[in-house]
Short mmCIF file of C-alpha atoms in Angstrom, two decimals:
data_model
loop_
_atom_site.label_atom_id
_atom_site.label_comp_id
_atom_site.label_asym_id
_atom_site.label_seq_id
_atom_site.Cartn_x
_atom_site.Cartn_y
_atom_site.Cartn_z
CA GLN B 1 0.17 0.22 0.20
CA VAL B 2 0.91 3.54 -0.97
CA GLN B 3 1.91 5.58 2.25
CA LEU B 4 1.83 9.13 2.11
CA VAL B 5 3.43 11.45 5.14
CA GLU B 6 2.49 15.05 5.63
CA SER B 7 4.43 17.55 7.32
CA GLY B 8 5.17 21.39 7.66
CA GLY B 9 1.80 22.44 9.42
CA GLY B 10 1.28 24.36 12.32
CA LEU B 11 0.56 27.99 13.46
CA VAL B 12 1.67 31.43 11.90
CA GLN B 13 0.64 34.64 12.05
CA PRO B 14 -1.52 36.64 9.27
CA GLY B 15 0.75 37.37 6.94
CA GLY B 16 3.26 34.47 7.42
CA SER B 17 4.05 31.94 5.40
CA LEU B 18 3.92 27.89 5.50
CA ARG B 19 5.01 25.38 3.18
CA LEU B 20 3.36 22.10 3.28
CA SER B 21 4.98 18.74 1.88
CA CYS B 22 3.61 15.43 1.24
CA ALA B 23 6.20 12.64 0.91
CA ALA B 24 4.99 9.20 -0.90
CA SER B 25 6.37 5.79 -0.20
CA GLY B 26 5.60 2.51 -2.16
CA SER B 27 5.02 3.89 -5.34
CA ILE B 28 6.19 4.87 -8.59
CA PHE B 29 5.81 8.54 -7.97
CA SER B 30 5.85 10.45 -11.41
CA ILE B 31 3.18 8.61 -12.94
CA TYR B 32 0.77 10.40 -10.43
CA ASN B 33 -1.06 13.30 -10.18
CA MET B 34 -1.61 15.46 -7.13
CA ARG B 35 -3.99 17.43 -5.75
CA TRP B 36 -4.17 18.97 -1.79
CA TYR B 37 -7.67 19.93 -0.17
CA ARG B 38 -8.63 21.54 3.05
CA GLN B 39 -11.14 20.70 5.41
CA ALA B 40 -12.90 22.65 8.27
CA PRO B 41 -14.84 21.30 11.25
CA GLY B 42 -18.60 20.16 9.86
CA LYS B 43 -17.15 21.00 6.55
CA GLN B 44 -17.05 19.05 3.19
CA ARG B 45 -13.64 18.32 2.01
CA GLU B 46 -12.65 20.94 -0.78
CA LEU B 47 -9.82 21.26 -3.23
CA VAL B 48 -7.35 23.85 -2.93
CA ALA B 49 -4.57 23.18 -5.88
CA GLY B 50 -3.56 20.00 -8.25
CA ILE B 51 -0.57 19.46 -10.47
CA THR B 52 -0.75 16.87 -13.01
CA SER B 53 1.81 14.28 -13.56
CA GLY B 54 2.69 16.35 -16.65
CA GLY B 55 3.18 19.32 -14.37
CA PHE B 56 0.32 21.18 -15.24
CA THR B 57 -1.00 22.95 -12.40
CA SER B 58 -4.50 24.61 -11.51
CA TYR B 59 -5.76 26.67 -8.26
CA GLU B 60 -9.42 27.32 -6.96
CA TYR B 61 -10.34 30.80 -6.46
CA PHE B 62 -9.48 31.20 -2.83
CA VAL B 63 -5.63 31.30 -3.32
CA LYS B 64 -5.99 34.35 -4.89
CA GLY B 65 -2.46 33.94 -6.15
CA ARG B 66 -1.00 33.51 -2.47
CA PHE B 67 -0.76 29.40 -2.98
CA THR B 68 1.61 27.85 -5.26
CA ILE B 69 1.70 23.61 -5.62
CA SER B 70 4.73 22.01 -6.84
CA ARG B 71 6.32 18.30 -6.96
CA ASP B 72 9.89 16.80 -6.92
CA ASN B 73 9.32 13.33 -8.25
CA ALA B 74 13.23 12.63 -7.17
CA LYS B 75 11.88 12.98 -3.77
CA ASN B 76 8.59 11.44 -4.15
CA THR B 77 7.20 14.80 -3.05
CA VAL B 78 4.47 17.54 -3.69
CA TYR B 79 4.63 20.79 -1.67
CA LEU B 80 2.24 23.35 -1.16
CA GLN B 81 3.47 27.00 -0.50
CA MET B 82 1.17 29.59 1.25
CA ASN B 83 1.94 32.51 1.59
CA SER B 84 0.34 36.05 2.65
CA MET B 85 -1.81 33.53 5.36
CA LYS B 86 -5.08 34.63 5.88
CA PRO B 87 -7.26 33.22 9.61
CA GLU B 88 -9.97 31.76 6.90
CA ASN B 89 -6.94 29.49 5.96
CA THR B 90 -7.06 27.34 9.10
CA ASP B 91 -7.83 24.37 7.89
CA VAL B 92 -6.89 20.43 7.78
CA TYR B 93 -5.03 20.38 4.65
CA TYR B 94 -4.86 16.75 3.10
CA CYS B 95 -2.51 15.76 0.11
CA ASN B 96 -3.69 13.18 -2.41
CA ILE B 97 -2.06 11.07 -5.34
CA TRP B 98 -4.41 9.54 -7.60
CA ARG B 99 -4.34 7.92 -11.26
CA ILE B 100 -6.90 6.17 -13.24
CA GLY B 101 -5.46 2.22 -14.51
CA THR B 102 -7.20 0.06 -17.15
CA GLY B 103 -8.54 -2.56 -14.43
CA ALA B 104 -8.48 -0.02 -11.53
CA ASN B 105 -8.35 3.44 -9.84
CA TYR B 106 -5.86 4.60 -7.61
CA ASP B 107 -6.39 7.08 -4.95
CA TYR B 108 -4.17 7.91 -1.70
CA TRP B 109 -4.51 10.15 1.04
CA GLY B 110 -1.86 11.60 3.59
CA GLN B 111 -2.90 11.81 7.40
CA GLY B 112 -3.65 15.27 7.26
CA THR B 113 -1.93 18.21 8.89
CA GLN B 114 -3.29 21.09 10.73
CA VAL B 115 -2.78 24.82 9.67
CA THR B 116 -3.85 27.71 11.98
CA VAL B 117 -3.59 31.30 11.64
CA SER B 118 -3.96 33.40 14.29
CA ARG B 119 -1.90 36.11 16.36
#
């Protein structure tokens, strides 16, 4: 089974920055698409950003140009750089890797990491 280990979350002041990392093991990392999600208590998990196996990136509107998703296939790691943090960015963040196969779909999730933006 593929394992995803997230790190980099924590407490940051408004206007500060965090860099989330998600390291994968047990897979050929380069063939997967990657996504970052967020989830607040009692709310549905929602997409933040994605990057395809070919390197194409996409972002949801609430990022407002402040977040950047990237990947390093040599390190089996996907990142989310978060700048100019706002209190509304306080959520649990999850990484996800996925691909579609001929006989099955493959979809793996990290354990989640708490991000808190507060003075």
